[in-house]
PDB file of C-alpha atoms in Angstrom:
ATOM      1  CA  MET P  27      59.991  80.827  82.476  1.00  0.00           C
ATOM      2  CA  PRO P  28      59.349  77.799  80.217  1.00  0.00           C
ATOM      3  CA  ALA P  29      56.702  78.381  77.561  1.00  0.00           C
ATOM      4  CA  GLY P  30      54.525  75.633  79.047  1.00  0.00           C
ATOM      5  CA  ASP P  31      54.506  77.284  82.473  1.00  0.00           C
ATOM      6  CA  ALA P  32      53.629  80.639  80.909  1.00  0.00           C
ATOM      7  CA  LEU P  33      50.655  79.083  79.121  1.00  0.00           C
ATOM      8  CA  LYS P  34      49.460  77.427  82.334  1.00  0.00           C
ATOM      9  CA  ARG P  35      48.714  80.911  83.656  1.00  0.00           C
ATOM     10  CA  ILE P  36      46.082  81.115  80.887  1.00  0.00           C
ATOM     11  CA  PRO P  37      44.333  77.716  81.140  1.00  0.00           C
ATOM     12  CA  PRO P  38      42.198  78.001  77.961  1.00  0.00           C
ATOM     13  CA  ALA P  39      45.327  78.752  75.912  1.00  0.00           C
ATOM     14  CA  TYR P  40      47.264  75.958  77.608  1.00  0.00           C
ATOM     15  CA  TRP P  41      44.596  73.329  76.930  1.00  0.00           C
ATOM     16  CA  ALA P  42      44.068  74.461  73.338  1.00  0.00           C
ATOM     17  CA  ALA P  43      47.806  74.251  72.635  1.00  0.00           C
ATOM     18  CA  ARG P  44      47.998  70.868  74.348  1.00  0.00           C
ATOM     19  CA  ARG P  45      45.139  69.426  72.292  1.00  0.00           C
ATOM     20  CA  VAL P  46      46.818  70.541  69.066  1.00  0.00           C
ATOM     21  CA  ARG P  47      50.187  69.126  70.099  1.00  0.00           C
ATOM     22  CA  MET P  48      48.686  65.779  71.130  1.00  0.00           C
ATOM     23  CA  ALA P  49      46.637  65.497  67.934  1.00  0.00           C
ATOM     24  CA  ILE P  50      49.729  66.079  65.800  1.00  0.00           C
ATOM     25  CA  GLY P  51      51.726  63.580  67.858  1.00  0.00           C
ATOM     26  CA  ASP P  52      49.076  60.913  67.306  1.00  0.00           C
ATOM     27  CA  LEU P  53      49.317  61.378  63.544  1.00  0.00           C
ATOM     28  CA  LEU P  54      53.095  61.000  63.379  1.00  0.00           C
ATOM     29  CA  PRO P  55      54.874  57.627  63.395  1.00  0.00           C
ATOM     30  CA  ALA P  56      56.654  56.506  66.559  1.00  0.00           C
ATOM     31  CA  ARG P  57      60.334  57.335  66.842  1.00  0.00           C
ATOM     32  CA  VAL P  58      63.339  55.078  67.132  1.00  0.00           C
ATOM     33  CA  VAL P  59      65.597  56.689  69.728  1.00  0.00           C
ATOM     34  CA  PRO P  60      69.162  55.399  70.205  1.00  0.00           C
ATOM     35  CA  GLY P  61      69.559  53.938  73.683  1.00  0.00           C
ATOM     36  CA  ILE P  62      65.843  53.292  74.202  1.00  0.00           C
ATOM     37  CA  SER P  63      64.449  49.812  73.607  1.00  0.00           C
ATOM     38  CA  GLY P  64      61.305  49.786  71.493  1.00  0.00           C
ATOM     39  CA  PRO P  65      59.408  52.567  69.734  1.00  0.00           C
ATOM     40  CA  VAL P  66      58.806  55.940  71.415  1.00  0.00           C
ATOM     41  CA  HIS P  67      55.513  57.765  70.903  1.00  0.00           C
ATOM     42  CA  ARG P  68      55.721  61.385  69.800  1.00  0.00           C
ATOM     43  CA  ASN P  69      53.577  62.425  72.771  1.00  0.00           C
ATOM     44  CA  ASP P  70      55.735  60.708  75.387  1.00  0.00           C
ATOM     45  CA  VAL P  71      56.191  63.608  77.785  1.00  0.00           C
ATOM     46  CA  MET P  72      58.434  61.484  79.993  1.00  0.00           C
ATOM     47  CA  LEU P  73      61.109  61.608  77.318  1.00  0.00           C
ATOM     48  CA  ALA P  74      60.516  65.327  76.790  1.00  0.00           C
ATOM     49  CA  THR P  75      61.075  66.044  80.489  1.00  0.00           C
ATOM     50  CA  SER P  76      64.055  63.694  80.879  1.00  0.00           C
ATOM     51  CA  ALA P  77      67.541  65.160  80.711  1.00  0.00           C
ATOM     52  CA  SER P  78      68.449  62.622  78.030  1.00  0.00           C
ATOM     53  CA  ALA P  79      67.419  59.400  76.363  1.00  0.00           C
ATOM     54  CA  GLU P  80      69.876  57.656  78.670  1.00  0.00           C
ATOM     55  CA  GLU P  81      68.049  58.984  81.729  1.00  0.00           C
ATOM     56  CA  TYR P  82      64.676  57.966  80.284  1.00  0.00           C
ATOM     57  CA  ALA P  83      65.950  54.427  79.684  1.00  0.00           C
ATOM     58  CA  ARG P  84      67.716  54.193  83.043  1.00  0.00           C
ATOM     59  CA  THR P  85      64.718  55.276  85.104  1.00  0.00           C
ATOM     60  CA  GLY P  86      62.368  52.975  83.213  1.00  0.00           C
ATOM     61  CA  ALA P  87      64.674  49.981  83.541  1.00  0.00           C
ATOM     62  CA  GLY P  88      65.352  50.709  87.219  1.00  0.00           C
ATOM     63  CA  ALA P  89      61.653  50.781  88.052  1.00  0.00           C
ATOM     64  CA  ALA P  90      61.072  47.504  86.220  1.00  0.00           C
ATOM     65  CA  ARG P  91      63.913  45.823  88.102  1.00  0.00           C
ATOM     66  CA  PHE P  92      62.511  46.987  91.442  1.00  0.00           C
ATOM     67  CA  VAL P  93      59.074  45.595  90.528  1.00  0.00           C
ATOM     68  CA  ALA P  94      60.512  42.233  89.474  1.00  0.00           C
ATOM     69  CA  GLU P  95      62.728  41.983  92.556  1.00  0.00           C
ATOM     70  CA  ALA P  96      59.766  42.721  94.837  1.00  0.00           C
ATOM     71  CA  ALA P  97      57.788  39.867  93.277  1.00  0.00           C
ATOM     72  CA  ARG P  98      60.714  37.477  93.660  1.00  0.00           C
ATOM     73  CA  ALA P  99      61.329  38.552  97.257  1.00  0.00           C
ATOM     74  CA  VAL P 100      57.989  37.075  98.337  1.00  0.00           C
ATOM     75  CA  ASP P 101      58.096  34.148  95.888  1.00  0.00           C
ATOM     76  CA  LEU P 102      55.084  35.512  94.023  1.00  0.00           C
ATOM     77  CA  ASP P 103      53.718  33.334  91.242  1.00  0.00           C
ATOM     78  CA  VAL P 104      52.836  36.064  88.746  1.00  0.00           C
ATOM     79  CA  GLN P 105      50.246  34.992  86.188  1.00  0.00           C
ATOM     80  CA  ARG P 106      48.832  38.407  85.260  1.00  0.00           C
ATOM     81  CA  ALA P 107      50.212  41.881  85.866  1.00  0.00           C
ATOM     82  CA  LEU P 108      48.921  45.444  85.605  1.00  0.00           C
ATOM     83  CA  ASP P 109      50.699  48.685  84.721  1.00  0.00           C
ATOM     84  CA  LEU P 110      48.266  51.276  86.069  1.00  0.00           C
ATOM     85  CA  GLY P 111      49.225  54.718  84.826  1.00  0.00           C
ATOM     86  CA  CYS P 112      51.226  53.211  81.967  1.00  0.00           C
ATOM     87  CA  GLY P 113      51.652  56.433  80.000  1.00  0.00           C
ATOM     88  CA  HIS P 114      53.476  55.697  76.768  1.00  0.00           C
ATOM     89  CA  GLY P 115      55.427  52.799  78.227  1.00  0.00           C
ATOM     90  CA  ARG P 116      58.558  54.239  79.813  1.00  0.00           C
ATOM     91  CA  VAL P 117      58.502  51.391  82.349  1.00  0.00           C
ATOM     92  CA  LEU P 118      56.271  48.887  80.537  1.00  0.00           C
ATOM     93  CA  ARG P 119      58.826  48.399  77.748  1.00  0.00           C
ATOM     94  CA  HIS P 120      61.151  46.999  80.438  1.00  0.00           C
ATOM     95  CA  LEU P 121      58.506  45.229  82.517  1.00  0.00           C
ATOM     96  CA  VAL P 122      57.575  42.936  79.628  1.00  0.00           C
ATOM     97  CA  GLN P 123      61.245  41.891  79.461  1.00  0.00           C
ATOM     98  CA  GLU P 124      61.719  41.473  83.219  1.00  0.00           C
ATOM     99  CA  LEU P 125      58.500  39.478  83.658  1.00  0.00           C
ATOM    100  CA  ALA P 126      57.265  37.579  80.608  1.00  0.00           C
ATOM    101  CA  VAL P 127      53.612  37.384  81.688  1.00  0.00           C
ATOM    102  CA  PRO P 128      50.427  38.920  80.252  1.00  0.00           C
ATOM    103  CA  TRP P 129      50.409  42.652  81.050  1.00  0.00           C
ATOM    104  CA  THR P 130      47.471  45.045  81.097  1.00  0.00           C
ATOM    105  CA  ALA P 131      48.196  48.696  80.269  1.00  0.00           C
ATOM    106  CA  CYS P 132      45.787  51.145  81.903  1.00  0.00           C
ATOM    107  CA  ASP P 133      45.704  54.948  81.775  1.00  0.00           C
ATOM    108  CA  VAL P 134      43.291  57.869  81.443  1.00  0.00           C
ATOM    109  CA  ASP P 135      45.057  58.670  78.153  1.00  0.00           C
ATOM    110  CA  THR P 136      43.411  56.328  75.656  1.00  0.00           C
ATOM    111  CA  SER P 137      45.979  57.137  72.974  1.00  0.00           C
ATOM    112  CA  ALA P 138      48.760  56.035  75.324  1.00  0.00           C
ATOM    113  CA  VAL P 139      46.898  52.823  76.131  1.00  0.00           C
ATOM    114  CA  ARG P 140      46.447  52.009  72.446  1.00  0.00           C
ATOM    115  CA  PHE P 141      50.146  52.637  71.838  1.00  0.00           C
ATOM    116  CA  CYS P 142      51.200  50.331  74.689  1.00  0.00           C
ATOM    117  CA  ALA P 143      48.925  47.616  73.307  1.00  0.00           C
ATOM    118  CA  ARG P 144      50.439  47.916  69.826  1.00  0.00           C
ATOM    119  CA  ALA P 145      54.061  48.395  70.824  1.00  0.00           C
ATOM    120  CA  PHE P 146      54.394  46.094  73.830  1.00  0.00           C
ATOM    121  CA  GLY P 147      51.612  43.539  73.423  1.00  0.00           C
ATOM    122  CA  ALA P 148      49.654  44.637  76.496  1.00  0.00           C
ATOM    123  CA  THR P 149      45.910  44.268  76.979  1.00  0.00           C
ATOM    124  CA  PRO P 150      44.432  47.801  76.821  1.00  0.00           C
ATOM    125  CA  ALA P 151      42.268  49.173  79.644  1.00  0.00           C
ATOM    126  CA  ARG P 152      40.995  52.721  79.997  1.00  0.00           C
ATOM    127  CA  ALA P 153      41.036  54.293  83.456  1.00  0.00           C
ATOM    128  CA  ARG P 154      37.724  55.986  84.171  1.00  0.00           C
ATOM    129  CA  ARG P 155      36.709  58.603  86.698  1.00  0.00           C
ATOM    130  CA  PRO P 156      35.969  57.702  89.409  1.00  0.00           C
ATOM    131  CA  LEU P 157      38.682  55.068  89.316  1.00  0.00           C
ATOM    132  CA  SER P 158      36.463  52.666  91.238  1.00  0.00           C
ATOM    133  CA  ARG P 159      34.458  52.342  87.975  1.00  0.00           C
ATOM    134  CA  THR P 160      37.505  51.282  86.000  1.00  0.00           C
ATOM    135  CA  SER P 161      37.257  47.779  84.551  1.00  0.00           C
ATOM    136  CA  PHE P 162      40.282  45.522  84.199  1.00  0.00           C
ATOM    137  CA  PRO P 163      39.757  42.860  81.517  1.00  0.00           C
ATOM    138  CA  ASP P 164      42.395  40.401  82.771  1.00  0.00           C
ATOM    139  CA  ALA P 165      41.774  40.697  86.531  1.00  0.00           C
ATOM    140  CA  PRO P 166      42.599  39.431  89.058  1.00  0.00           C
ATOM    141  CA  TYR P 167      46.205  40.623  88.971  1.00  0.00           C
ATOM    142  CA  ASP P 168      48.993  39.152  91.055  1.00  0.00           C
ATOM    143  CA  LEU P 169      51.237  42.156  90.487  1.00  0.00           C
ATOM    144  CA  THR P 170      50.498  45.854  89.959  1.00  0.00           C
ATOM    145  CA  TRP P 171      52.896  48.689  89.190  1.00  0.00           C
ATOM    146  CA  MET P 172      51.780  52.309  89.678  1.00  0.00           C
ATOM    147  CA  GLY P 173      54.504  54.773  88.784  1.00  0.00           C
ATOM    148  CA  SER P 174      53.735  58.378  89.754  1.00  0.00           C
ATOM    149  CA  VAL P 175      50.007  57.730  90.130  1.00  0.00           C
ATOM    150  CA  VAL P 176      49.174  58.473  93.768  1.00  0.00           C
ATOM    151  CA  THR P 177      51.615  61.384  93.465  1.00  0.00           C
ATOM    152  CA  HIS P 178      48.933  63.241  91.469  1.00  0.00           C
ATOM    153  CA  LEU P 179      45.657  62.216  93.142  1.00  0.00           C
ATOM    154  CA  PRO P 180      43.494  64.084  95.665  1.00  0.00           C
ATOM    155  CA  PRO P 181      42.314  62.059  98.682  1.00  0.00           C
ATOM    156  CA  PHE P 182      38.923  61.088  97.193  1.00  0.00           C
ATOM    157  CA  ALA P 183      40.545  59.821  93.981  1.00  0.00           C
ATOM    158  CA  GLU P 184      43.202  57.923  95.909  1.00  0.00           C
ATOM    159  CA  GLN P 185      40.417  56.212  97.859  1.00  0.00           C
ATOM    160  CA  ASP P 186      38.698  55.302  94.571  1.00  0.00           C
ATOM    161  CA  LEU P 187      41.995  53.898  93.326  1.00  0.00           C
ATOM    162  CA  TRP P 188      42.421  51.530  96.259  1.00  0.00           C
ATOM    163  CA  VAL P 189      38.795  50.406  95.997  1.00  0.00           C
ATOM    164  CA  ALA P 190      39.331  49.622  92.304  1.00  0.00           C
ATOM    165  CA  LEU P 191      42.553  47.750  92.986  1.00  0.00           C
ATOM    166  CA  ASP P 192      41.011  45.777  95.833  1.00  0.00           C
ATOM    167  CA  ARG P 193      38.436  44.443  93.364  1.00  0.00           C
ATOM    168  CA  ALA P 194      41.049  43.732  90.694  1.00  0.00           C
ATOM    169  CA  THR P 195      43.812  42.242  92.859  1.00  0.00           C
ATOM    170  CA  ALA P 196      44.344  38.574  93.664  1.00  0.00           C
ATOM    171  CA  ASP P 197      44.021  37.287  97.222  1.00  0.00           C
ATOM    172  CA  ARG P 198      47.802  37.409  97.564  1.00  0.00           C
ATOM    173  CA  ALA P 199      49.417  40.104  95.469  1.00  0.00           C
ATOM    174  CA  VAL P 200      52.187  42.660  95.309  1.00  0.00           C
ATOM    175  CA  VAL P 201      51.498  46.314  94.577  1.00  0.00           C
ATOM    176  CA  VAL P 202      54.479  48.521  93.780  1.00  0.00           C
ATOM    177  CA  LEU P 203      54.042  52.280  93.740  1.00  0.00           C
ATOM    178  CA  SER P 204      56.031  55.470  93.856  1.00  0.00           C
ATOM    179  CA  VAL P 205      55.392  58.307  96.294  1.00  0.00           C
ATOM    180  CA  LEU P 206      56.688  61.833  96.780  1.00  0.00           C
ATOM    181  CA  PRO P 207      58.163  61.810 100.313  1.00  0.00           C
ATOM    182  CA  PRO P 208      58.193  64.707 102.802  1.00  0.00           C
ATOM    183  CA  SER P 209      61.773  65.541 101.792  1.00  0.00           C
ATOM    184  CA  MET P 210      60.427  66.827  98.455  1.00  0.00           C
ATOM    185  CA  VAL P 211      58.061  69.410  99.930  1.00  0.00           C
ATOM    186  CA  ASP P 212      60.664  72.154  99.624  1.00  0.00           C
ATOM    187  CA  SER P 213      60.578  71.583  95.846  1.00  0.00           C
ATOM    188  CA  LEU P 214      56.839  72.252  95.549  1.00  0.00           C
ATOM    189  CA  ALA P 215      57.384  75.574  93.760  1.00  0.00           C
ATOM    190  CA  SER P 216      59.127  73.744  90.915  1.00  0.00           C
ATOM    191  CA  PHE P 217      55.916  71.863  90.056  1.00  0.00           C
ATOM    192  CA  GLY P 218      54.302  74.890  88.442  1.00  0.00           C
ATOM    193  CA  PRO P 219      53.214  78.503  88.782  1.00  0.00           C
ATOM    194  CA  GLY P 220      51.755  79.332  92.186  1.00  0.00           C
ATOM    195  CA  MET P 221      52.364  75.894  93.714  1.00  0.00           C
ATOM    196  CA  GLY P 222      54.977  77.052  96.212  1.00  0.00           C
ATOM    197  CA  ALA P 223      52.412  79.101  98.161  1.00  0.00           C
ATOM    198  CA  ALA P 224      51.023  75.865  99.635  1.00  0.00           C
ATOM    199  CA  THR P 225      54.340  74.654 101.091  1.00  0.00           C
ATOM    200  CA  ASP P 226      53.529  75.371 104.740  1.00  0.00           C
ATOM    201  CA  ALA P 227      50.042  73.874 104.449  1.00  0.00           C
ATOM    202  CA  VAL P 228      51.518  70.710 102.920  1.00  0.00           C
ATOM    203  CA  ARG P 229      53.962  70.306 105.817  1.00  0.00           C
ATOM    204  CA  THR P 230      51.122  70.684 108.319  1.00  0.00           C
ATOM    205  CA  ALA P 231      48.923  68.135 106.520  1.00  0.00           C
ATOM    206  CA  LEU P 232      51.763  65.621 106.254  1.00  0.00           C
ATOM    207  CA  THR P 233      52.375  65.823 109.991  1.00  0.00           C
ATOM    208  CA  ALA P 234      48.686  65.392 110.785  1.00  0.00           C
ATOM    209  CA  ASP P 235      47.538  62.910 108.139  1.00  0.00           C
ATOM    210  CA  GLY P 236      50.629  61.403 106.529  1.00  0.00           C
ATOM    211  CA  ALA P 237      49.523  62.795 103.148  1.00  0.00           C
ATOM    212  CA  ALA P 238      48.941  66.165 101.519  1.00  0.00           C
ATOM    213  CA  TYR P 239      47.584  67.324  98.169  1.00  0.00           C
ATOM    214  CA  VAL P 240      47.812  70.533  96.131  1.00  0.00           C
ATOM    215  CA  PRO P 241      45.760  70.849  92.908  1.00  0.00           C
ATOM    216  CA  TYR P 242      47.337  72.223  89.770  1.00  0.00           C
ATOM    217  CA  PRO P 243      45.741  75.659  89.215  1.00  0.00           C
ATOM    218  CA  HIS P 244      45.377  75.034  85.476  1.00  0.00           C
ATOM    219  CA  HIS P 245      43.293  71.870  86.096  1.00  0.00           C
ATOM    220  CA  ARG P 246      39.928  73.436  86.802  1.00  0.00           C
ATOM    221  CA  ARG P 247      38.281  70.282  88.172  1.00  0.00           C
ATOM    222  CA  GLY P 248      40.830  70.074  90.986  1.00  0.00           C
ATOM    223  CA  ASP P 249      41.238  66.310  90.544  1.00  0.00           C
ATOM    224  CA  TYR P 250      44.872  66.397  89.416  1.00  0.00           C
ATOM    225  CA  GLY P 251      47.821  67.921  91.186  1.00  0.00           C
ATOM    226  CA  VAL P 252      50.747  67.013  93.431  1.00  0.00           C
ATOM    227  CA  ALA P 253      50.396  64.653  96.391  1.00  0.00           C
ATOM    228  CA  PHE P 254      52.989  63.882  99.049  1.00  0.00           C
ATOM    229  CA  HIS P 255      52.996  60.815 101.313  1.00  0.00           C
ATOM    230  CA  ASP P 256      54.881  59.812 104.417  1.00  0.00           C
ATOM    231  CA  PRO P 257      56.180  56.351 103.406  1.00  0.00           C
ATOM    232  CA  ALA P 258      55.992  55.134 106.991  1.00  0.00           C
ATOM    233  CA  ARG P 259      52.208  55.633 106.975  1.00  0.00           C
ATOM    234  CA  VAL P 260      51.316  54.282 103.524  1.00  0.00           C
ATOM    235  CA  VAL P 261      50.825  50.697 104.761  1.00  0.00           C
ATOM    236  CA  ALA P 262      48.182  51.827 107.243  1.00  0.00           C
ATOM    237  CA  ARG P 263      46.448  53.960 104.588  1.00  0.00           C
ATOM    238  CA  VAL P 264      46.188  51.058 102.156  1.00  0.00           C
ATOM    239  CA  ALA P 265      45.035  48.629 104.850  1.00  0.00           C
ATOM    240  CA  ALA P 266      42.307  51.033 105.958  1.00  0.00           C
ATOM    241  CA  ALA P 267      41.118  51.574 102.368  1.00  0.00           C
ATOM    242  CA  THR P 268      41.053  47.899 101.359  1.00  0.00           C
ATOM    243  CA  GLY P 269      40.407  46.066 104.602  1.00  0.00           C
ATOM    244  CA  ARG P 270      43.300  43.754 103.749  1.00  0.00           C
ATOM    245  CA  THR P 271      46.479  42.749 105.514  1.00  0.00           C
ATOM    246  CA  VAL P 272      49.286  44.888 104.082  1.00  0.00           C
ATOM    247  CA  GLU P 273      52.998  44.346 104.611  1.00  0.00           C
ATOM    248  CA  LEU P 274      55.908  46.483 103.427  1.00  0.00           C
ATOM    249  CA  VAL P 275      58.197  44.291 101.307  1.00  0.00           C
ATOM    250  CA  SER P 276      60.769  46.891 100.334  1.00  0.00           C
ATOM    251  CA  HIS P 277      61.345  50.642 100.303  1.00  0.00           C
ATOM    252  CA  ALA P 278      63.848  52.486  98.110  1.00  0.00           C
ATOM    253  CA  PRO P 279      64.068  56.190  99.095  1.00  0.00           C
ATOM    254  CA  GLY P 280      64.630  58.567  96.195  1.00  0.00           C
ATOM    255  CA  ALA P 281      65.197  55.684  93.792  1.00  0.00           C
ATOM    256  CA  TRP P 282      63.138  57.197  90.980  1.00  0.00           C
ATOM    257  CA  ASP P 283      64.826  60.256  89.508  1.00  0.00           C
ATOM    258  CA  GLY P 284      66.148  61.118  92.954  1.00  0.00           C
ATOM    259  CA  MET P 285      62.671  62.438  93.749  1.00  0.00           C
ATOM    260  CA  GLN P 286      60.222  59.613  94.387  1.00  0.00           C
ATOM    261  CA  ASP P 287      60.445  56.619  96.724  1.00  0.00           C
ATOM    262  CA  TYR P 288      59.553  53.116  95.575  1.00  0.00           C
ATOM    263  CA  LEU P 289      57.330  51.088  97.916  1.00  0.00           C
ATOM    264  CA  ALA P 290      56.505  47.399  97.411  1.00  0.00           C
ATOM    265  CA  LEU P 291      53.506  46.116  99.359  1.00  0.00           C
ATOM    266  CA  LEU P 292      52.360  42.538  99.892  1.00  0.00           C
ATOM    267  CA  ILE P 293      48.558  42.590 100.110  1.00  0.00           C
ATOM    268  CA  ARG P 294      46.550  39.615 101.376  1.00  0.00           C
ATOM    269  CA  ARG P 295      42.916  38.913 102.155  1.00  0.00           C
TER     270      ARG P 295
END
């Protein structure tokens, strides 16, 4: 069992160790990693969980290309764009090259936001809870990318997210997101200790509602976990939450790491 998973069985120890690791990472200079464009923050867990630097770069560049192609597919005049859930810039470092427009970097991790502002020239924005209270300094946005965001949110937080984006999104805009599809439910046990016990309940919820959520046991507030979505029902979910007309522009099954689907949505008032 990985050391991190062992610590998750003792939440106070896990969070204490995490705080120490993050504090040290913030004090150290960013790394230059061969094969990765731009600096890499010491706390970039996406690199730590990637099989290699090549995989990290490939997945980031692939997501950015999908986002740019979705905007071009509908002849979108992008003036301002948002990376919501930017992390330490795995995708943003490529987005700023694919689309040379002003980008806003938003995340609950303020250290990550500050890094993206310094390293990639993005406008920083902190994501607040509930997400409907989050302010976006450069709104309205014509284009939004959300990589592995709804894949971690419970239903109430997902609703807050769409309310926030409705306020921050232009009258005609593209939103690109990734989702964990039903085909990944059998892998639920790999997401952490005790997660696999919810597999049958997740299948039932997906059939009934088109979405299912399981909280991480080590997150005591229950507002962060693993969420699955039926891609065929995402358009209706977003339309119901925003009251807008929503159209599926493109869908790439398993395109991100062989696990998550990309969805590009055209959203209009």
